[in-house]
PDB file of C-alpha atoms in Angstrom:
ATOM      1  CA  MET A 959     123.918  76.452 122.183  1.00 50.00           C
ATOM      2  CA  ASP A 960     125.104  79.448 120.208  1.00 47.00           C
ATOM      3  CA  ILE A 961     122.164  82.054 119.645  1.00 52.00           C
ATOM      4  CA  CYS A 962     124.327  84.062 117.306  1.00 50.00           C
ATOM      5  CA  PRO A 963     126.324  82.580 114.609  1.00 54.00           C
ATOM      6  CA  ILE A 964     129.376  84.715 115.278  1.00 53.00           C
ATOM      7  CA  PRO A 965     130.882  84.333 118.501  1.00 55.00           C
ATOM      8  CA  PRO A 966     131.135  87.203 120.927  1.00 52.00           C
ATOM      9  CA  GLU A 967     134.844  86.547 121.368  1.00 54.00           C
ATOM     10  CA  SER A 968     135.518  87.641 117.866  1.00 53.00           C
ATOM     11  CA  LEU A 969     134.462  91.133 118.815  1.00 51.00           C
ATOM     12  CA  ASP A 970     135.851  93.405 120.709  1.00 52.00           C
ATOM     13  CA  LEU A 971     132.663  94.514 122.551  1.00 47.00           C
ATOM     14  CA  PRO A 972     131.368  92.830 125.810  1.00 48.00           C
ATOM     15  CA  LEU A 973     127.726  92.537 124.442  1.00 49.00           C
ATOM     16  CA  GLY A 974     124.602  91.713 126.841  1.00 53.00           C
ATOM     17  CA  PHE A 975     123.497  88.438 125.168  1.00 53.00           C
ATOM     18  CA  PRO A 976     119.670  87.394 126.018  1.00 53.00           C
ATOM     19  CA  LYS A 977     119.454  85.062 128.976  1.00 54.00           C
ATOM     20  CA  ALA A 978     117.232  82.026 128.920  1.00 58.00           C
ATOM     21  CA  GLY A 979     113.715  82.835 127.934  1.00 57.00           C
ATOM     22  CA  GLN A 980     114.548  86.390 126.272  1.00 52.00           C
ATOM     23  CA  ASN A 981     113.895  87.041 122.755  1.00 53.00           C
ATOM     24  CA  PRO A 982     116.960  86.672 120.628  1.00 53.00           C
ATOM     25  CA  GLY A 983     115.757  88.971 117.969  1.00 51.00           C
ATOM     26  CA  LEU A 984     115.851  92.110 119.875  1.00 44.00           C
ATOM     27  CA  ALA A 985     118.773  94.151 119.830  1.00 44.00           C
ATOM     28  CA  TRP A 986     121.217  93.771 122.565  1.00 43.00           C
ATOM     29  CA  LEU A 987     122.607  96.885 123.926  1.00 45.00           C
ATOM     30  CA  GLY A 988     126.066  96.933 125.465  1.00 46.00           C
ATOM     31  CA  VAL A 989     126.573  98.591 128.999  1.00 44.00           C
ATOM     32  CA  GLY A 990     125.066 102.011 128.532  1.00 45.00           C
ATOM     33  CA  PRO A 991     127.165 105.289 127.651  1.00 45.00           C
ATOM     34  CA  TYR A 992     130.610 103.193 127.669  1.00 43.00           C
ATOM     35  CA  ASP A 993     131.728 100.885 124.850  1.00 42.00           C
ATOM     36  CA  GLY A 994     132.426  98.353 127.258  1.00 48.00           C
ATOM     37  CA  GLY A 995     134.454 100.166 129.860  1.00 49.00           C
ATOM     38  CA  GLY A 996     136.898 101.459 127.445  1.00 47.00           C
ATOM     39  CA  PRO A 997     137.064 105.252 126.541  1.00 45.00           C
ATOM     40  CA  ARG A 998     133.648 107.050 126.676  1.00 44.00           C
ATOM     41  CA  ARG A 999     131.968 107.413 123.619  1.00 44.00           C
ATOM     42  CA  SER A1000     130.763 110.882 123.088  1.00 44.00           C
ATOM     43  CA  GLY A1001     127.032 111.182 123.442  1.00 47.00           C
ATOM     44  CA  GLY A1002     126.617 107.441 121.929  1.00 44.00           C
ATOM     45  CA  PHE A1003     126.178 103.836 122.696  1.00 43.00           C
ATOM     46  CA  TRP A1004     127.184 100.439 121.079  1.00 43.00           C
ATOM     47  CA  ASN A1005     124.393  98.653 119.867  1.00 46.00           C
ATOM     48  CA  ALA A1006     124.754  94.994 118.478  1.00 45.00           C
ATOM     49  CA  SER A1007     122.027  93.275 116.930  1.00 46.00           C
ATOM     50  CA  CYS A1008     121.905  89.662 115.737  1.00 45.00           C
ATOM     51  CA  LEU A1009     120.060  89.647 112.527  1.00 46.00           C
ATOM     52  CA  GLY A1010     119.614  86.558 110.663  1.00 48.00           C
ATOM     53  CA  ASN A1011     123.245  85.302 110.035  1.00 47.00           C
ATOM     54  CA  VAL A1012     124.984  88.686 110.475  1.00 47.00           C
ATOM     55  CA  MET A1013     125.963  90.455 113.526  1.00 47.00           C
ATOM     56  CA  THR A1014     126.052  94.069 113.397  1.00 48.00           C
ATOM     57  CA  SER A1015     127.177  96.767 115.466  1.00 47.00           C
ATOM     58  CA  THR A1016     126.621 100.462 115.138  1.00 47.00           C
ATOM     59  CA  THR A1017     127.142 103.353 117.253  1.00 44.00           C
ATOM     60  CA  ARG A1018     124.209 105.711 117.676  1.00 46.00           C
ATOM     61  CA  LYS A1019     123.538 109.178 119.059  1.00 47.00           C
ATOM     62  CA  SER A1020     121.701 108.802 122.359  1.00 46.00           C
ATOM     63  CA  SER A1021     119.046 111.272 123.609  1.00 46.00           C
ATOM     64  CA  PRO A1022     119.998 114.780 124.696  1.00 47.00           C
ATOM     65  CA  VAL A1023     120.556 113.839 128.107  1.00 46.00           C
ATOM     66  CA  ALA A1024     124.169 113.865 128.958  1.00 44.00           C
ATOM     67  CA  TRP A1025     125.090 110.848 130.688  1.00 45.00           C
ATOM     68  CA  SER A1026     127.450 112.046 133.118  1.00 44.00           C
ATOM     69  CA  ALA A1027     125.468 111.169 136.183  1.00 44.00           C
ATOM     70  CA  ALA A1028     125.041 107.399 134.977  1.00 47.00           C
ATOM     71  CA  THR A1029     128.653 106.784 134.828  1.00 49.00           C
ATOM     72  CA  PRO A1030     130.262 105.110 137.806  1.00 54.00           C
ATOM     73  CA  GLY A1031     131.395 107.733 140.378  1.00 53.00           C
ATOM     74  CA  GLY A1032     129.320 110.632 138.724  1.00 52.00           C
ATOM     75  CA  ASP A1033     127.855 112.680 141.219  1.00 54.00           C
ATOM     76  CA  ARG A1034     126.194 115.459 139.198  1.00 58.00           C
ATOM     77  CA  ALA A1035     122.623 115.202 138.047  1.00 60.00           C
ATOM     78  CA  PRO A1036     121.488 114.758 134.251  1.00 62.00           C
ATOM     79  CA  ARG A1037     121.961 117.846 132.098  1.00 60.00           C
ATOM     80  CA  MET A1038     120.824 118.787 128.701  1.00 60.00           C
ATOM     81  CA  ALA A1039     123.352 118.255 126.009  1.00 59.00           C
ATOM     82  CA  ASP A1040     123.327 121.731 124.971  1.00 56.00           C
ATOM     83  CA  ASP A1041     124.226 123.233 128.422  1.00 55.00           C
ATOM     84  CA  ASP A1042     127.600 123.905 127.858  1.00 55.00           C
ATOM     85  CA  ARG A1043     126.868 126.181 124.830  1.00 54.00           C
ATOM     86  CA  LYS A1044     124.396 128.238 126.858  1.00 53.00           C
ATOM     87  CA  ARG A1045     126.942 128.461 129.896  1.00 54.00           C
ATOM     88  CA  LYS A1046     129.672 129.532 127.494  1.00 53.00           C
ATOM     89  CA  GLY A1047     127.509 132.968 126.526  1.00 54.00           C
ATOM     90  CA  GLU A1048     126.719 131.732 122.983  1.00 56.00           C
ATOM     91  CA  PRO A1049     123.349 132.704 121.309  1.00 58.00           C
ATOM     92  CA  GLY A1050     120.680 130.380 121.957  1.00 57.00           C
ATOM     93  CA  GLY A1051     120.494 130.937 125.512  1.00 58.00           C
ATOM     94  CA  PRO A1052     117.301 130.571 127.705  1.00 63.00           C
ATOM     95  CA  GLY A1053     114.146 132.100 126.437  1.00 63.00           C
ATOM     96  CA  THR A1054     115.329 132.484 123.108  1.00 74.00           C
ATOM     97  CA  ALA A1055     113.388 129.632 121.508  1.00 77.00           C
ATOM     98  CA  VAL A1056     109.595 130.236 120.829  1.00 80.00           C
ATOM     99  CA  ILE A1057     107.668 127.170 119.890  1.00 82.00           C
ATOM    100  CA  THR A1058     104.239 127.974 118.428  1.00 84.00           C
ATOM    101  CA  LYS A1059     101.479 125.464 117.847  1.00 85.00           C
ATOM    102  CA  THR A1060      99.238 126.259 114.497  1.00 87.00           C
ATOM    103  CA  LYS A1061      95.740 125.062 114.711  1.00 87.00           C
ATOM    104  CA  PRO A1062      94.879 124.017 111.044  1.00 89.00           C
ATOM    105  CA  GLN A1063      92.334 126.282 109.592  1.00 90.00           C
ATOM    106  CA  THR A1064      89.172 124.305 108.341  1.00 92.00           C
ATOM    107  CA  LYS A1065      87.321 126.043 105.274  1.00 93.00           C
ATOM    108  CA  ARG A1066      83.540 125.924 105.071  1.00 94.00           C
ATOM    109  CA  PRO A1067      82.504 123.890 102.056  1.00 95.00           C
ATOM    110  CA  SER A1068      80.970 125.728  99.010  1.00 97.00           C
ATOM    111  CA  LEU A1069      77.189 125.318  99.310  1.00 98.00           C
ATOM    112  CA  TYR A1070      75.005 124.748  95.939  1.00 98.00           C
ATOM    113  CA  ARG A1071      71.318 125.399  95.103  1.00 98.00           C
ATOM    114  CA  VAL A1072      69.389 122.616  93.750  1.00 98.00           C
ATOM    115  CA  LEU A1073      66.735 123.742  91.131  1.00 98.00           C
ATOM    116  CA  ILE A1074      63.899 122.543  89.178  1.00 98.00           C
ATOM    117  CA  LEU A1075      62.799 123.639  86.074  1.00 98.00           C
ATOM    118  CA  ASN A1076      59.506 124.160  84.558  1.00 97.00           C
ATOM    119  CA  ASP A1077      58.135 122.211  81.685  1.00 96.00           C
ATOM    120  CA  ASP A1078      54.997 121.396  79.682  1.00 95.00           C
ATOM    121  CA  TYR A1079      54.803 117.862  80.252  1.00 97.00           C
ATOM    122  CA  THR A1080      55.589 116.933  83.616  1.00 97.00           C
ATOM    123  CA  PRO A1081      52.291 116.554  86.134  1.00 97.00           C
ATOM    124  CA  MET A1082      52.223 118.831  88.966  1.00 97.00           C
ATOM    125  CA  GLU A1083      51.620 115.767  91.334  1.00 98.00           C
ATOM    126  CA  PHE A1084      54.965 114.221  90.044  1.00 98.00           C
ATOM    127  CA  VAL A1085      56.856 117.200  91.134  1.00 98.00           C
ATOM    128  CA  VAL A1086      55.171 117.570  94.346  1.00 98.00           C
ATOM    129  CA  HIS A1087      56.005 113.997  94.919  1.00 98.00           C
ATOM    130  CA  VAL A1088      59.687 114.336  93.911  1.00 98.00           C
ATOM    131  CA  LEU A1089      60.093 117.136  96.409  1.00 98.00           C
ATOM    132  CA  GLU A1090      58.431 115.236  99.138  1.00 98.00           C
ATOM    133  CA  ARG A1091      60.454 112.160  98.471  1.00 98.00           C
ATOM    134  CA  PHE A1092      64.111 113.431  97.859  1.00 98.00           C
ATOM    135  CA  PHE A1093      64.056 116.919  99.543  1.00 98.00           C
ATOM    136  CA  GLY A1094      61.876 115.928 102.656  1.00 98.00           C
ATOM    137  CA  LYS A1095      59.206 118.638 101.956  1.00 98.00           C
ATOM    138  CA  ASP A1096      55.882 118.168 103.726  1.00 98.00           C
ATOM    139  CA  HIS A1097      53.106 118.572 101.495  1.00 98.00           C
ATOM    140  CA  GLU A1098      52.301 122.028 101.649  1.00 98.00           C
ATOM    141  CA  ALA A1099      56.033 123.270 101.229  1.00 98.00           C
ATOM    142  CA  ALA A1100      56.325 120.898  98.060  1.00 98.00           C
ATOM    143  CA  THR A1101      53.067 122.280  96.649  1.00 98.00           C
ATOM    144  CA  ARG A1102      54.210 125.922  97.224  1.00 98.00           C
ATOM    145  CA  ILE A1103      57.667 125.231  95.380  1.00 98.00           C
ATOM    146  CA  MET A1104      56.118 123.513  92.635  1.00 98.00           C
ATOM    147  CA  LEU A1105      53.670 126.563  92.139  1.00 98.00           C
ATOM    148  CA  HIS A1106      56.778 128.674  92.128  1.00 98.00           C
ATOM    149  CA  VAL A1107      58.327 126.579  89.542  1.00 98.00           C
ATOM    150  CA  HIS A1108      55.014 126.539  87.511  1.00 97.00           C
ATOM    151  CA  HIS A1109      54.760 130.329  87.540  1.00 97.00           C
ATOM    152  CA  HIS A1110      58.518 131.625  87.260  1.00 98.00           C
ATOM    153  CA  GLY A1111      60.217 128.502  85.539  1.00 97.00           C
ATOM    154  CA  ILE A1112      62.665 127.900  88.100  1.00 97.00           C
ATOM    155  CA  GLY A1113      62.331 126.850  91.835  1.00 98.00           C
ATOM    156  CA  GLU A1114      64.925 126.015  94.730  1.00 98.00           C
ATOM    157  CA  CYS A1115      64.538 122.690  96.327  1.00 97.00           C
ATOM    158  CA  GLY A1116      67.349 122.959  98.957  1.00 98.00           C
ATOM    159  CA  VAL A1117      70.857 124.237  99.557  1.00 98.00           C
ATOM    160  CA  TYR A1118      73.456 121.522 100.204  1.00 98.00           C
ATOM    161  CA  THR A1119      77.143 120.739  99.772  1.00 97.00           C
ATOM    162  CA  TYR A1120      78.447 119.816  96.448  1.00 98.00           C
ATOM    163  CA  GLU A1121      78.368 116.004  97.000  1.00 97.00           C
ATOM    164  CA  VAL A1122      74.926 115.994  98.314  1.00 98.00           C
ATOM    165  CA  ALA A1123      73.491 118.226  95.632  1.00 98.00           C
ATOM    166  CA  GLU A1124      74.989 116.352  92.847  1.00 98.00           C
ATOM    167  CA  THR A1125      73.423 112.971  94.609  1.00 98.00           C
ATOM    168  CA  LYS A1126      70.024 114.763  94.782  1.00 98.00           C
ATOM    169  CA  VAL A1127      70.096 115.816  91.184  1.00 98.00           C
ATOM    170  CA  THR A1128      70.909 112.648  90.115  1.00 98.00           C
ATOM    171  CA  GLN A1129      68.097 110.823  91.783  1.00 98.00           C
ATOM    172  CA  VAL A1130      65.841 113.363  90.570  1.00 98.00           C
ATOM    173  CA  MET A1131      66.767 112.911  87.199  1.00 98.00           C
ATOM    174  CA  ASP A1132      66.730 109.189  87.070  1.00 98.00           C
ATOM    175  CA  PHE A1133      63.380 108.861  88.851  1.00 98.00           C
ATOM    176  CA  ALA A1134      61.861 111.376  85.979  1.00 98.00           C
ATOM    177  CA  ARG A1135      63.711 109.299  83.354  1.00 98.00           C
ATOM    178  CA  LYS A1136      62.315 106.040  84.978  1.00 98.00           C
ATOM    179  CA  HIS A1137      58.731 107.361  84.972  1.00 98.00           C
ATOM    180  CA  GLN A1138      59.076 108.886  81.436  1.00 98.00           C
ATOM    181  CA  HIS A1139      58.821 112.630  82.518  1.00 98.00           C
ATOM    182  CA  PRO A1140      61.407 115.392  80.964  1.00 98.00           C
ATOM    183  CA  LEU A1141      61.545 117.105  84.428  1.00 98.00           C
ATOM    184  CA  GLN A1142      64.718 118.890  84.529  1.00 98.00           C
ATOM    185  CA  CYS A1143      66.986 119.519  87.936  1.00 98.00           C
ATOM    186  CA  VAL A1144      70.097 121.296  87.960  1.00 98.00           C
ATOM    187  CA  MET A1145      72.586 122.463  90.462  1.00 98.00           C
ATOM    188  CA  GLU A1146      74.258 125.928  91.159  1.00 98.00           C
ATOM    189  CA  LYS A1147      76.822 127.421  93.165  1.00 97.00           C
ATOM    190  CA  LYS A1148      75.182 129.909  95.787  1.00 93.00           C
TER     191      LYS A1148
END
């Protein structure tokens, strides 16, 4: 039974075809840094894949480690591919490369003040209730803020990031409209 539609004899490459039980969809590599025992390919290897009804083969660059030790009879240890350049005294010798890792700088978010404006129609008890419900104030703090709004025309409910402040303003305005009060709540950048 043929796994690949192109017979291996038609290619000039000795391919390592999968054995029984292996996945035929994987790329089959030749015999390493050589293209079948022929002349050595510089820094590459043959890669043959069976993709559908087409057999493809390509030469790719391998890792930067030279394969001289992997060759039959090779007696040298693996070395980096650019070692020859460094030995010849060309620029780029040891110690000339500087690798820096930059830590991304995070910027603190802008803060916004949520303010309640005074009006002549909203009951004081309703303003205290809003401050307790939406801003988490206790009864004393809510009463103090409400009195500040009543005497000065404006009072700060809290300081939040943009999204939180926007949500608080919307909640207060919707709650006031639902109870038919003209209470105004705004936000401003701190």
